[in-house]
Tab-separated table of C-alpha atoms in Angstrom:
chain	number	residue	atom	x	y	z
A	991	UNK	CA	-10.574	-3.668	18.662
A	992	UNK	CA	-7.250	-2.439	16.937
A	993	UNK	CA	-5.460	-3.327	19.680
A	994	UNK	CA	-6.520	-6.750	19.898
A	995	UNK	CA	-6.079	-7.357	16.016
A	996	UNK	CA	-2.302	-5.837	16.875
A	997	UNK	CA	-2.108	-8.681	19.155
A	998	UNK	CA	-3.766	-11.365	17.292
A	999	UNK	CA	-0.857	-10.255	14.156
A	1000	UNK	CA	1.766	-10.079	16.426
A	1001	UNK	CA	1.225	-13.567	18.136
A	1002	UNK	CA	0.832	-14.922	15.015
A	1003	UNK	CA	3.542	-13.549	12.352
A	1004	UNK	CA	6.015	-16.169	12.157
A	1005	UNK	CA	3.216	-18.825	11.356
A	1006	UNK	CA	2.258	-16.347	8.543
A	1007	UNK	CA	5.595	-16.001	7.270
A	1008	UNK	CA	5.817	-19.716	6.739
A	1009	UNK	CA	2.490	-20.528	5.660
A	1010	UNK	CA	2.482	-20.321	1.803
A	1011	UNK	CA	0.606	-18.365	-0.844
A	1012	UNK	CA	-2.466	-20.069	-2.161
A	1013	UNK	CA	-2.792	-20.245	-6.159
A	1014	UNK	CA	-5.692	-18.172	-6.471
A	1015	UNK	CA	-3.829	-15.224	-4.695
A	1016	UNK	CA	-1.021	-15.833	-6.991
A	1017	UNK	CA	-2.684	-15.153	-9.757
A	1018	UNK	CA	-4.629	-12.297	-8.943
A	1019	UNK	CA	-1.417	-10.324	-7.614
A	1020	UNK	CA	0.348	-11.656	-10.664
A	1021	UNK	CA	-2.808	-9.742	-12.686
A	1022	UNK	CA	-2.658	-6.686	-11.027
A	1023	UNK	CA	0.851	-6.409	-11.625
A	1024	UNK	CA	0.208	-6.964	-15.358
A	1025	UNK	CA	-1.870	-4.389	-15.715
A	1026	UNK	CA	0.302	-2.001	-13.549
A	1027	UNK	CA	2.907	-2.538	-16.107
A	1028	UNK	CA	0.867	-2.530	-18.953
A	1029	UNK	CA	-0.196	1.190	-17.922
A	1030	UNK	CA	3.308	2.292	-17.128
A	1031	UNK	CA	2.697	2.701	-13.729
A	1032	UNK	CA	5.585	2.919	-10.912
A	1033	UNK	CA	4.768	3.318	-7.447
A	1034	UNK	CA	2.623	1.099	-5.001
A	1035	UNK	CA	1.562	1.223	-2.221
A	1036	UNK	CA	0.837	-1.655	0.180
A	1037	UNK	CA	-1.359	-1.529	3.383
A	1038	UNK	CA	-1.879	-4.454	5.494
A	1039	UNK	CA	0.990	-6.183	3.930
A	1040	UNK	CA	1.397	-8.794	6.719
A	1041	UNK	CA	5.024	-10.289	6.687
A	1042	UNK	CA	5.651	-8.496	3.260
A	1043	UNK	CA	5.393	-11.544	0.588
A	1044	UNK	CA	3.099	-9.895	-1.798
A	1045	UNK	CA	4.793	-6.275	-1.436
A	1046	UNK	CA	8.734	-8.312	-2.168
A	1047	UNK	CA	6.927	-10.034	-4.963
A	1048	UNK	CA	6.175	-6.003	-6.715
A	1049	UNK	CA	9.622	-5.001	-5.782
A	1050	UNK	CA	11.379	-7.952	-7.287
A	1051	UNK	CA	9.523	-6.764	-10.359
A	1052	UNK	CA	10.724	-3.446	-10.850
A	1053	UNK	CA	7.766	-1.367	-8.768
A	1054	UNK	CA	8.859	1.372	-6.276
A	1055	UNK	CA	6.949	-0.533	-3.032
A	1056	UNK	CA	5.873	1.479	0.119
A	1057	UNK	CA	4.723	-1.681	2.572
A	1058	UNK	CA	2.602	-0.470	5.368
A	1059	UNK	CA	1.373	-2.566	8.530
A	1060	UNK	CA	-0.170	-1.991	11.618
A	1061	UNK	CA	1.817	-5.224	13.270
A	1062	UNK	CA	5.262	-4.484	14.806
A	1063	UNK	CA	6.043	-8.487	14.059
A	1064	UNK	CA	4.708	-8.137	10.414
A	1065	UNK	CA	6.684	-4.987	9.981
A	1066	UNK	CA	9.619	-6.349	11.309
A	1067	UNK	CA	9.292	-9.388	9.349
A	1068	UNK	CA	9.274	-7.256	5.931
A	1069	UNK	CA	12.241	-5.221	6.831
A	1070	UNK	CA	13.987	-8.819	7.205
A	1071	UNK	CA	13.521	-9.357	3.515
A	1072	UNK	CA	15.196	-6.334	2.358
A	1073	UNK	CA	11.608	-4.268	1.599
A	1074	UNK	CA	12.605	-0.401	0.952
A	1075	UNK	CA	10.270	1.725	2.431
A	1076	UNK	CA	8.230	0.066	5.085
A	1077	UNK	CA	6.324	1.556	7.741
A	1078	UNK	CA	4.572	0.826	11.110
A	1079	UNK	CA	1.141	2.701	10.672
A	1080	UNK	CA	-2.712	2.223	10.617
A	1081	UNK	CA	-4.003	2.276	7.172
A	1082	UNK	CA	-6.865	4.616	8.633
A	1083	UNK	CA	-4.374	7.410	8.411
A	1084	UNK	CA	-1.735	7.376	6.467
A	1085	UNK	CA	1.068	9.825	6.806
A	1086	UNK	CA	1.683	10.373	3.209
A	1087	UNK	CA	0.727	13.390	1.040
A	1088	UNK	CA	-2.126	13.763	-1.270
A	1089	UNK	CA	-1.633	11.612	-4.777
A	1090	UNK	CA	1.186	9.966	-3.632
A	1091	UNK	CA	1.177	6.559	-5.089
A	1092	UNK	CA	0.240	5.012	-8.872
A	1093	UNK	CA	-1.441	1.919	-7.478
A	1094	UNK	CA	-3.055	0.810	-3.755
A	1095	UNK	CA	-3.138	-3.061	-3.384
A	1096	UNK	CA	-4.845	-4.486	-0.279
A	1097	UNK	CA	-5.308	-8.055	0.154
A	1098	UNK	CA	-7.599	-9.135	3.168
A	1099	UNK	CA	-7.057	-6.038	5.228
A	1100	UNK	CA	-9.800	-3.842	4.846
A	1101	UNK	CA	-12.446	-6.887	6.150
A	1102	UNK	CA	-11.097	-5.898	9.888
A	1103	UNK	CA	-12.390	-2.362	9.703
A	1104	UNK	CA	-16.686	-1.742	10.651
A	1105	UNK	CA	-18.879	-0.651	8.517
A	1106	UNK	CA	-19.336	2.484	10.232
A	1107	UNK	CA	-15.624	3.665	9.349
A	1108	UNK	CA	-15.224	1.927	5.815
A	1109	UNK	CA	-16.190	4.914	4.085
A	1110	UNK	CA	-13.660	6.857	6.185
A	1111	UNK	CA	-10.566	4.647	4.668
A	1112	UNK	CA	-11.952	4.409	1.189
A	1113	UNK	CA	-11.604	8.311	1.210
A	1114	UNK	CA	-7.777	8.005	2.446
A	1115	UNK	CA	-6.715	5.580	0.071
A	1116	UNK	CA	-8.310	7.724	-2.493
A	1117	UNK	CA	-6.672	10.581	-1.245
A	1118	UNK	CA	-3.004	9.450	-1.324
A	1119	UNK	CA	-3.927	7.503	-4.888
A	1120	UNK	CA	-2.660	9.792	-7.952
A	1121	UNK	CA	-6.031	10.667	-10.612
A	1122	UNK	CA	-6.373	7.489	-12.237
A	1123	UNK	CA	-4.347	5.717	-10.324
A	1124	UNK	CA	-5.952	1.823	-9.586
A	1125	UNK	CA	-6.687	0.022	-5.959
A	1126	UNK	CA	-6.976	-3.242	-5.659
A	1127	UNK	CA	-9.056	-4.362	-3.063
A	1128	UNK	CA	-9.785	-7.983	-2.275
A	1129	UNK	CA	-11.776	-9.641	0.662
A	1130	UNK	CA	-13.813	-12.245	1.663
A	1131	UNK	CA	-17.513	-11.553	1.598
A	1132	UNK	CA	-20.769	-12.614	-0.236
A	1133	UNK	CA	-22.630	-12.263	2.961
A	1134	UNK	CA	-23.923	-9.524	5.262
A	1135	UNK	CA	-22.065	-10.175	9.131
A	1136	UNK	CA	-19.788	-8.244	10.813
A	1137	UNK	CA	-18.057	-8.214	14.328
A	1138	UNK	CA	-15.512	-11.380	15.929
A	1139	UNK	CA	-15.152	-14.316	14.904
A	1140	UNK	CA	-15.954	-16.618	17.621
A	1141	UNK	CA	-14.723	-19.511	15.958
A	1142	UNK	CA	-11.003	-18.034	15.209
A	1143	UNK	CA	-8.034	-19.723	15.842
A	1144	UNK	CA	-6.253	-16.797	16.062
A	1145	UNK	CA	-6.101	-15.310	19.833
A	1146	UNK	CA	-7.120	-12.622	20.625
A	1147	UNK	CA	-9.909	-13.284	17.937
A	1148	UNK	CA	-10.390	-11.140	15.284
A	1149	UNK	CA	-13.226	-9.158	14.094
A	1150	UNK	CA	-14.375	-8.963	10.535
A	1151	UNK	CA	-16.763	-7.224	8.405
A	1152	UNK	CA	-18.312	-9.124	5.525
A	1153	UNK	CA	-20.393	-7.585	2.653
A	1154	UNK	CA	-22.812	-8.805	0.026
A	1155	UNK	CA	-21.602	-8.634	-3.295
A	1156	UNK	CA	-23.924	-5.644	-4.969
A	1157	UNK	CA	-23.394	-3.886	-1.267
A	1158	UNK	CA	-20.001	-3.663	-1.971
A	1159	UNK	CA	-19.767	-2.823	-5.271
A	1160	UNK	CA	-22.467	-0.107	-4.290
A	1161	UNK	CA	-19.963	0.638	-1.698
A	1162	UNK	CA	-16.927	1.583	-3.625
A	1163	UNK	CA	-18.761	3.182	-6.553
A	1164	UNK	CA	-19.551	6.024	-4.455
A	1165	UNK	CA	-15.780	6.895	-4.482
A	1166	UNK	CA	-13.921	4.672	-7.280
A	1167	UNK	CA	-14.953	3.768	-10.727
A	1168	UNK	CA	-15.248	-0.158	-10.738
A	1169	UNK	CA	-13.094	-1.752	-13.456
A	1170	UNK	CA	-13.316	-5.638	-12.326
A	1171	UNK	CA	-15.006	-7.314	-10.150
A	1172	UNK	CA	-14.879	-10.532	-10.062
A	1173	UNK	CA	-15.732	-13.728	-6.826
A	1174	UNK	CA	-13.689	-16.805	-6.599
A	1175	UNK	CA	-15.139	-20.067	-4.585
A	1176	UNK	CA	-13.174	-21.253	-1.335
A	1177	UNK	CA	-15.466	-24.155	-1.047
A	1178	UNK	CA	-18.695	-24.912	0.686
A	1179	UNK	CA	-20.273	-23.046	3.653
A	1180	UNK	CA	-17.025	-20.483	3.420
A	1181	UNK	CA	-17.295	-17.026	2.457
A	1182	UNK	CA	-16.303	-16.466	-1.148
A	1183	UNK	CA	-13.390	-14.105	-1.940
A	1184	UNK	CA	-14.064	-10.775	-3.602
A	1185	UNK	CA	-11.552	-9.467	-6.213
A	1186	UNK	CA	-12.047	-5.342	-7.271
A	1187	UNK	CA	-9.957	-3.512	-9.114
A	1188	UNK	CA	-10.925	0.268	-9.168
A	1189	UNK	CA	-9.534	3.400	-10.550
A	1190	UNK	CA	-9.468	6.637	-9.166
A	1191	UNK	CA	-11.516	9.045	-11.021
A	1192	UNK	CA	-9.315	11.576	-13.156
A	1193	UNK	CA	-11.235	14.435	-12.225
C-alpha cells in the first residue's frame, strides 16, 4: 500500500504543484499560524507536505520549518522552492529525537494510514512534539470507510481511511488534549473536512 501511494504522489506532483490552494485551507493554515505566534512558538514540523506550499507559506513567516514527505517528486519539488530542512521519510517513523518540534501540522496525510496503525503514528508525532506543543491535524471524514478508492483519478489509486466525527475525536483524546475541533462542508454527497487542533499534554 505505501508503495503504491509513493507512486500515485510521484505520478502526480507536478499537477499538485500547479493546482491552487482552496480558501478554506487558507484560512485554517493562516489560523494555526496565528496561534503559533500568539504562543511564541518557533519550530514546525511538517509531514506529508506534498510539493511544500503550506510548509514555504510558515517559513516565509518567520517559523523554523522541517518539511517531511514520503514522495521523492514532492520532496524534490519543495527543495525547488528554497525549503530549509526537508526530508524524504515516512511519517510512521520519523528520525528525529524526542520533543523535537513546537508545533506538528498535517493536512490530508494521515487519512492514507489504516486504522489498525493510526494509533501507532499518533504516538510518534507525540513523541517528537515538545510538552505542550500543538498538532494540527486535518482530514476528510464524517463517515466510517476505509481502504481504496475505486473511483480515484489518481493511478495507482489510493487508499483512505475515513472516521466519524465523535470516533475521531475519541481517537485523539486518548493521546492529545483536544483544543478545536471544528467540520467544514465540501458540498453534497462528499465527505466533510475535519479541522483538530490538539496540544500535547504538559505532563
Amino acid at each position: 500500500m505505501i508503495s503504491n501511494l509513493q507512486k500515485s504522489y510521484n505520478n502526480h506532483a507536478a499537477e499538485r504543484d500547479q493546482k491552487e490552494i482552496e480558501p478554506w485551507k487558507v484560512q485554517e493554515r493562516q489560523q494555526f499560524l496565528d496561534r503559533l505566534c500568539q504562543e511564541g512558538f518557533a519550530t514546525l514540523l511538517e509531514i506529508g507536505a506534498g510539493p511544500g506550499w503550506d510548509s514555504l507559506f510558515f517559513h516565509q513567516n518567520g517559523l523554523q520549518v522541517t518539511t517531511v514527505d514520503f514522495s521523492e517528486e514532492m520532496v524534490r519539488l519543495c527543495k525547488e522552492k528554497g525549503l530549509p530542512d526537508v526530508h524524504c521519510m515516512d511519517f510512521r517513523q520519523l528520525d528525529f529525537p524526542d520533543n523535537r518540534f513546537d508545533a506538528v501540522y498535517a493536512l490530508n496525510c494521515l487519512l492514507h494510514i489504516p486504522k489498525a496503525e493510526i494509533d501507532d503514528v499518533l504516538l510518534e508525532i507525540r513523541r517528537v512534539l515538545k510538552p505542550n506543543g500543538l498538532f494540527f491535524y486535518g482530514v476528510y471524514g464524517g463517515q466510517n470507510s476505509e481502504g481504496i478508492w475505486e473511483d480515484d483519478t489518481y493511478e495507482p489509486k489510493r487508499f483512505f481511511s475515513f472516521y466519524e466525527d465523535e470516533a475521531i475525536k475519541q481517537l485523539v483524546r486518548k493521546y492529545f488534549i483536544l483544543e478545536d475541533f471544528h467540520t467544514i462542508d465540501m458540498g453534497e454527497g462528499k465527505p466533510h473536512f475535519q479541522s483538530m487542533t490538539l496540544r500535547k499534554p504538559n505532563d
